[in-house]
Short mmCIF file of C-alpha atoms and ligand atoms in Angstrom, two decimals:
data_model
loop_
_atom_site.label_atom_id
_atom_site.label_comp_id
_atom_site.label_asym_id
_atom_site.label_seq_id
_atom_site.Cartn_x
_atom_site.Cartn_y
_atom_site.Cartn_z
CA UNK A 1 -39.68 -23.63 -10.12
CA UNK A 2 -36.09 -22.49 -10.00
CA UNK A 3 -34.08 -25.27 -8.36
CA UNK A 4 -30.65 -23.95 -8.95
CA UNK A 5 -28.28 -21.05 -8.87
CA UNK A 6 -25.96 -19.45 -11.40
CA UNK A 7 -22.61 -18.39 -9.99
CA UNK A 8 -21.37 -15.35 -11.82
CA UNK A 9 -18.51 -13.03 -10.99
CA UNK A 10 -17.36 -9.47 -11.34
CA UNK A 11 -14.49 -10.78 -13.46
CA UNK A 12 -12.60 -13.87 -14.50
CA UNK A 13 -10.43 -15.48 -11.79
CA UNK A 14 -12.49 -14.00 -8.97
CA UNK A 15 -13.38 -17.37 -7.40
CA UNK A 16 -16.51 -18.69 -9.13
CA UNK A 17 -15.20 -22.27 -9.29
CA UNK A 18 -14.11 -22.22 -5.65
CA UNK A 19 -17.47 -20.83 -4.50
CA UNK A 20 -19.52 -23.17 -6.72
CA UNK A 21 -17.59 -26.26 -5.52
CA UNK A 22 -17.81 -25.10 -1.90
CA UNK A 23 -21.58 -24.69 -2.22
CA UNK A 24 -21.85 -28.16 -3.77
CA UNK A 25 -19.91 -29.70 -0.88
CA UNK A 26 -21.92 -27.87 1.78
CA UNK A 27 -25.33 -28.53 0.22
CA UNK A 28 -24.53 -32.20 -0.27
CA UNK A 29 -23.61 -32.32 3.38
CA UNK A 30 -27.16 -31.13 4.09
CA UNK A 31 -28.50 -34.11 2.22
CA UNK A 32 -29.31 -32.54 -1.13
CA UNK A 33 -28.56 -34.16 -4.46
CA UNK A 34 -26.55 -31.44 -6.15
CA UNK A 35 -25.80 -31.26 -9.87
CA UNK A 36 -23.00 -29.06 -11.18
CA UNK A 37 -22.44 -27.51 -14.57
CA UNK A 38 -19.83 -25.47 -16.41
CA UNK A 39 -21.84 -24.90 -19.60
CA UNK A 40 -18.93 -23.59 -21.66
CA UNK A 41 -15.28 -23.97 -20.68
CA UNK A 42 -12.31 -22.40 -22.43
CA UNK A 43 -8.59 -22.88 -21.82
CA UNK A 44 -9.12 -26.64 -21.60
CA UNK A 45 -6.30 -29.18 -21.47
CA UNK A 46 -5.90 -32.01 -23.99
CA UNK A 47 -7.04 -32.03 -27.59
CA UNK A 48 -9.80 -33.03 -29.97
CA UNK A 49 -12.64 -34.91 -28.32
CA UNK A 50 -10.58 -35.24 -25.15
CA UNK A 51 -10.54 -31.66 -23.98
CA UNK A 52 -10.78 -31.46 -20.21
CA UNK A 53 -11.97 -28.46 -18.20
CA UNK A 54 -10.20 -28.11 -14.85
CA UNK A 55 -13.16 -26.14 -13.52
CA UNK A 56 -15.64 -28.83 -14.52
CA UNK A 57 -13.53 -31.59 -12.96
CA UNK A 58 -13.19 -29.64 -9.69
CA UNK A 59 -16.97 -29.15 -9.56
CA UNK A 60 -17.72 -32.68 -10.65
CA UNK A 61 -15.49 -34.26 -8.00
CA UNK A 62 -16.98 -32.02 -5.30
CA UNK A 63 -20.51 -32.99 -6.27
CA UNK A 64 -19.68 -36.61 -7.17
CA UNK A 65 -21.82 -36.28 -10.28
CA UNK A 66 -22.55 -38.95 -12.85
CA UNK A 67 -23.22 -37.18 -16.14
CA UNK A 68 -19.99 -35.65 -17.50
CA UNK A 69 -21.55 -34.72 -20.84
CA UNK A 70 -24.16 -32.64 -19.00
CA UNK A 71 -21.73 -31.11 -16.50
CA UNK A 72 -19.33 -29.97 -19.20
CA UNK A 73 -21.14 -30.01 -22.56
CA UNK A 74 -18.90 -27.60 -24.47
CA UNK A 75 -15.13 -27.15 -24.24
CA UNK A 76 -12.56 -25.09 -26.11
CA UNK A 77 -8.80 -25.21 -26.04
CA UNK A 78 -7.94 -21.53 -26.25
CA UNK A 79 -8.09 -19.41 -23.09
CA UNK A 80 -10.43 -16.83 -24.62
CA UNK A 81 -14.03 -15.69 -24.35
CA UNK A 82 -16.14 -18.54 -25.82
CA UNK A 83 -17.28 -16.58 -28.87
CA UNK A 84 -13.66 -15.84 -29.76
CA UNK A 85 -12.38 -19.34 -28.97
CA UNK A 86 -15.22 -20.87 -31.00
CA UNK A 87 -14.40 -18.74 -34.07
CA UNK A 88 -10.73 -19.60 -33.81
CA UNK A 89 -11.44 -23.33 -33.45
CA UNK A 90 -14.05 -23.30 -36.24
CA UNK A 91 -16.84 -24.35 -33.90
CA UNK A 92 -19.89 -22.61 -32.52
CA UNK A 93 -21.80 -22.19 -29.29
CA UNK A 94 -25.41 -23.30 -29.66
CA UNK A 95 -27.39 -21.96 -26.70
CA UNK A 96 -30.26 -24.41 -27.28
CA UNK A 97 -27.92 -27.36 -26.68
CA UNK A 98 -26.73 -25.79 -23.42
CA UNK A 99 -30.31 -25.23 -22.26
CA UNK A 100 -31.16 -28.84 -23.12
CA UNK A 101 -28.18 -30.14 -21.13
CA UNK A 102 -29.10 -27.92 -18.16
CA UNK A 103 -32.72 -29.12 -18.14
CA UNK A 104 -31.64 -32.75 -18.38
CA UNK A 105 -29.21 -32.30 -15.49
CA UNK A 106 -32.04 -30.78 -13.46
CA UNK A 107 -34.01 -34.00 -13.84
CA UNK A 108 -31.30 -35.95 -12.04
CA UNK A 109 -30.68 -33.63 -9.09
CA UNK A 110 -32.53 -31.55 -6.46
CA UNK A 111 -30.49 -28.43 -7.05
CA UNK A 112 -28.14 -27.45 -9.87
CA UNK A 113 -25.17 -25.13 -9.39
CA UNK A 114 -24.01 -23.56 -12.64
CA UNK A 115 -20.66 -21.81 -12.89
CA UNK A 116 -20.66 -18.92 -15.35
CA UNK A 117 -17.90 -17.91 -17.72
CA UNK A 118 -16.04 -14.77 -16.64
CA UNK A 119 -18.67 -12.07 -15.98
CA UNK A 120 -22.13 -11.22 -17.31
CA UNK A 121 -21.01 -9.66 -20.58
CA UNK A 122 -18.71 -12.38 -21.80
CA UNK A 123 -19.88 -13.24 -25.32
CA UNK A 124 -20.77 -16.88 -25.97
CA UNK A 125 -21.86 -16.25 -29.54
CA UNK A 126 -22.63 -13.22 -31.67
CA UNK A 127 -25.19 -11.14 -29.75
CA UNK A 128 -25.46 -13.81 -27.07
CA UNK A 129 -23.84 -13.19 -23.69
CA UNK A 130 -23.59 -14.99 -20.35
CA UNK A 131 -26.52 -12.78 -19.24
CA UNK A 132 -28.63 -14.30 -22.04
CA UNK A 133 -27.71 -17.80 -20.90
CA UNK A 134 -28.80 -16.97 -17.35
CA UNK A 135 -32.17 -15.79 -18.68
CA UNK A 136 -32.53 -18.93 -20.79
CA UNK A 137 -31.67 -21.12 -17.78
CA UNK A 138 -34.16 -19.02 -15.77
CA UNK A 139 -31.90 -18.98 -12.71
CA UNK A 140 -31.14 -16.42 -10.01
CA UNK A 141 -27.50 -15.41 -9.64
CA UNK A 142 -24.94 -15.19 -6.89
CA UNK A 143 -22.24 -12.63 -7.63
CA UNK A 144 -18.71 -13.52 -6.52
CA UNK A 145 -16.64 -10.41 -5.89
CA UNK A 146 -13.34 -9.34 -4.41
CA UNK A 147 -13.59 -7.17 -1.34
CA UNK A 148 -10.47 -5.10 -2.04
CA UNK A 149 -10.29 -1.61 -3.54
CA UNK A 150 -12.21 -1.52 -6.84
CA UNK A 151 -14.90 -3.95 -5.68
CA UNK A 152 -17.58 -1.26 -5.34
CA UNK A 153 -17.46 -0.34 -9.01
CA UNK A 154 -17.21 -3.92 -10.32
CA UNK A 155 -19.92 -5.26 -8.04
CA UNK A 156 -22.41 -2.43 -8.62
CA UNK A 157 -21.94 -2.74 -12.38
CA UNK A 158 -22.62 -6.48 -12.22
CA UNK A 159 -25.67 -6.20 -9.95
CA UNK A 160 -27.11 -3.38 -12.05
CA UNK A 161 -26.56 -5.25 -15.31
CA UNK A 162 -28.35 -8.29 -13.87
CA UNK A 163 -31.30 -6.36 -12.44
CA UNK A 164 -32.03 -4.33 -15.59
CA UNK A 165 -32.25 -7.62 -17.49
CA UNK A 166 -34.73 -9.04 -15.02
CA UNK A 167 -32.21 -11.43 -13.44
CA UNK A 168 -32.76 -12.02 -9.73
CA UNK A 169 -29.65 -11.35 -7.63
CA UNK A 170 -29.82 -13.68 -4.67
CA UNK A 171 -26.76 -12.04 -3.18
CA UNK A 172 -23.06 -11.35 -3.16
CA UNK A 173 -20.21 -13.48 -1.82
CA UNK A 174 -16.86 -11.82 -1.19
CA UNK A 175 -13.90 -14.08 -1.87
CA UNK A 176 -10.29 -14.11 -0.70
CA UNK A 177 -11.03 -11.80 2.20
CA UNK A 178 -7.96 -11.60 4.44
CA UNK A 179 -8.60 -12.56 8.05
CA UNK A 180 -5.65 -10.46 9.21
CA UNK A 181 -3.95 -7.39 7.77
CA UNK A 182 -7.10 -6.29 5.96
CA UNK A 183 -7.28 -2.93 4.23
CA UNK A 184 -9.71 -0.13 4.94
CA UNK A 185 -11.55 -0.98 1.70
CA UNK A 186 -12.00 -4.59 2.84
CA UNK A 187 -13.56 -3.43 6.09
CA UNK A 188 -15.92 -0.88 4.56
CA UNK A 189 -16.84 -2.42 1.17
CA UNK A 190 -19.44 -5.07 2.15
CA UNK A 191 -21.68 -2.58 3.97
CA UNK A 192 -21.35 0.08 1.27
CA UNK A 193 -22.00 -2.42 -1.53
CA UNK A 194 -25.07 -3.72 0.27
CA UNK A 195 -26.41 -0.22 0.86
CA UNK A 196 -25.81 0.97 -2.69
CA UNK A 197 -26.88 -2.16 -4.57
CA UNK A 198 -29.67 -3.37 -2.30
CA UNK A 199 -28.37 -6.93 -2.82
CA UNK A 200 -28.00 -9.22 0.21
CA UNK A 201 -24.47 -10.03 1.36
CA UNK A 202 -24.38 -13.82 1.69
CA UNK A 203 -20.99 -14.02 3.39
CA UNK A 204 -17.31 -14.08 2.63
CA UNK A 205 -14.63 -16.71 2.15
CA UNK A 206 -11.10 -16.17 3.40
CA UNK A 207 -7.86 -16.79 1.59
CA UNK A 208 -7.24 -20.55 1.93
CA UNK A 209 -3.78 -21.96 1.36
CA UNK A 210 -4.90 -25.59 1.19
CA UNK A 211 -6.93 -25.26 -2.02
CA UNK A 212 -5.82 -26.48 -5.42
CA UNK A 213 -8.14 -26.73 -8.40
CA UNK A 214 -5.63 -28.54 -10.64
CA UNK A 215 -5.28 -31.46 -8.20
CA UNK A 216 -8.84 -31.30 -6.78
CA UNK A 217 -7.68 -30.39 -3.31
CA UNK A 218 -10.57 -28.86 -1.34
CA UNK A 219 -8.86 -28.33 2.04
CA UNK A 220 -11.08 -26.33 4.38
CA UNK A 221 -13.50 -25.26 1.66
CA UNK A 222 -16.61 -27.15 2.81
CA UNK A 223 -16.07 -26.09 6.40
CA UNK A 224 -15.56 -22.45 5.44
CA UNK A 225 -18.72 -22.37 3.32
CA UNK A 226 -20.77 -24.00 6.07
CA UNK A 227 -19.44 -21.54 8.64
CA UNK A 228 -19.47 -18.35 6.63
CA UNK A 229 -22.10 -18.46 3.86
CA UNK A 230 -25.87 -18.16 4.28
CA UNK A 231 -26.91 -21.32 2.47
CA UNK A 232 -30.62 -20.95 3.20
CA UNK A 233 -30.70 -17.62 1.35
CA UNK A 234 -28.97 -19.21 -1.64
CA UNK A 235 -31.48 -22.04 -1.76
CA UNK A 236 -34.31 -19.53 -1.49
CA UNK A 237 -37.90 -20.74 -1.46
CA UNK A 238 -36.80 -24.29 -2.32
CA UNK A 239 -35.02 -24.69 0.96
CA UNK A 240 -37.83 -26.24 2.97
CA UNK A 241 -39.07 -28.45 0.16
CA UNK A 242 -35.66 -29.79 -0.71
CA UNK A 243 -34.75 -30.55 2.87
CA UNK A 244 -38.06 -32.23 3.47
CA UNK A 245 -37.42 -34.60 0.54
CA UNK A 246 -33.85 -35.42 1.56
N1 LIG B 1 -10.56 -18.23 -1.20
C1 LIG B 1 -9.51 -18.60 -1.89
N2 LIG B 1 -8.33 -18.92 -1.27
C2 LIG B 1 -7.24 -19.27 -1.97
N3 LIG B 1 -7.20 -19.37 -3.30
C3 LIG B 1 -8.33 -19.06 -3.98
C4 LIG B 1 -9.52 -18.66 -3.31
N4 LIG B 1 -10.47 -18.42 -4.25
C5 LIG B 1 -9.89 -18.65 -5.43
N5 LIG B 1 -8.62 -19.03 -5.27
C6 LIG B 1 -7.66 -19.37 -6.35
O1 LIG B 1 -7.73 -18.33 -7.31
C7 LIG B 1 -7.73 -18.86 -8.62
C8 LIG B 1 -9.00 -18.39 -9.34
O2 LIG B 1 -10.13 -18.92 -8.67
P1 LIG B 1 -11.29 -19.61 -9.49
O3 LIG B 1 -10.73 -20.55 -10.49
O4 LIG B 1 -12.30 -20.14 -8.55
O5 LIG B 1 -11.87 -18.31 -10.26
P2 LIG B 1 -12.98 -18.29 -11.40
O6 LIG B 1 -13.77 -17.05 -11.20
O7 LIG B 1 -13.71 -19.58 -11.42
O8 LIG B 1 -12.08 -18.16 -12.71
P3 LIG B 1 -12.54 -18.45 -14.24
O9 LIG B 1 -13.15 -17.17 -14.71
O10 LIG B 1 -11.25 -18.76 -14.91
O11 LIG B 1 -13.50 -19.59 -14.25
C9 LIG B 1 -7.62 -20.39 -8.48
O12 LIG B 1 -6.28 -20.76 -8.62
C10 LIG B 1 -8.09 -20.64 -7.06
O13 LIG B 1 -7.50 -21.79 -6.48
MG1 LIG B 2 -13.80 -20.99 -12.93
#
């Protein structure tokens, strides 16, 4: 049984943390016990054993989780791909430990939302990419994408790379879609991307000016996700079962 989702993106900075936290808020509001995880975080603040991942804290506060070592098991200081940061900091990424933490988290919650690291081909270790981690977690993905010019190429590449590796693509969420003054690309991209990729479009989130990850300000995020994202499709076959238990 797959009781979770892996939030990947077409790129770094595309909105994975915002989407993952928004989903956690909205699913909790439906009565589910939601676990969150940022398996590997780079660019962390602090030092030594006290490195803190902003992403993990934003997710953790949204989900009101209780197991920080499982939510954020591995952190690096340098803002680099994990494989590169690990080499520089004389550490390593051990996928087995990440899988163990994920499975343990799953025992405490109904549904686990995992935020990826950059996109599918970010290296976590030598010959081990985010796509390998998704396979090891055995989760379907949601792809977070921009809707502006360039999104067709980035999104089709990501969906294709997932599908050829046997990763289920539950759908695509467009982020930072302008509600006014949108471009021609923003109007046409969702339909074209759906037609060409075959992946469901799960909705879009607008630009929100009341969001701040650094200070854990969520603003309208929960409301926007509830209004604009197809949560039942993200939950998939678990939907009925999970709601029945809650
Ligand atoms: N819909 C939105 N409205 C306003 N700001 C947003 C929105 N989505 C994301 N942002 C801002 O854009 C920045 C990048 O978003 P976010 O951190 O979610 O991306 P990410 O894909 O998780 O990045 P990373 O690869 O570093 O984990 C953040 O400062 C966030 O607050
Ligand atoms: Mg993030």
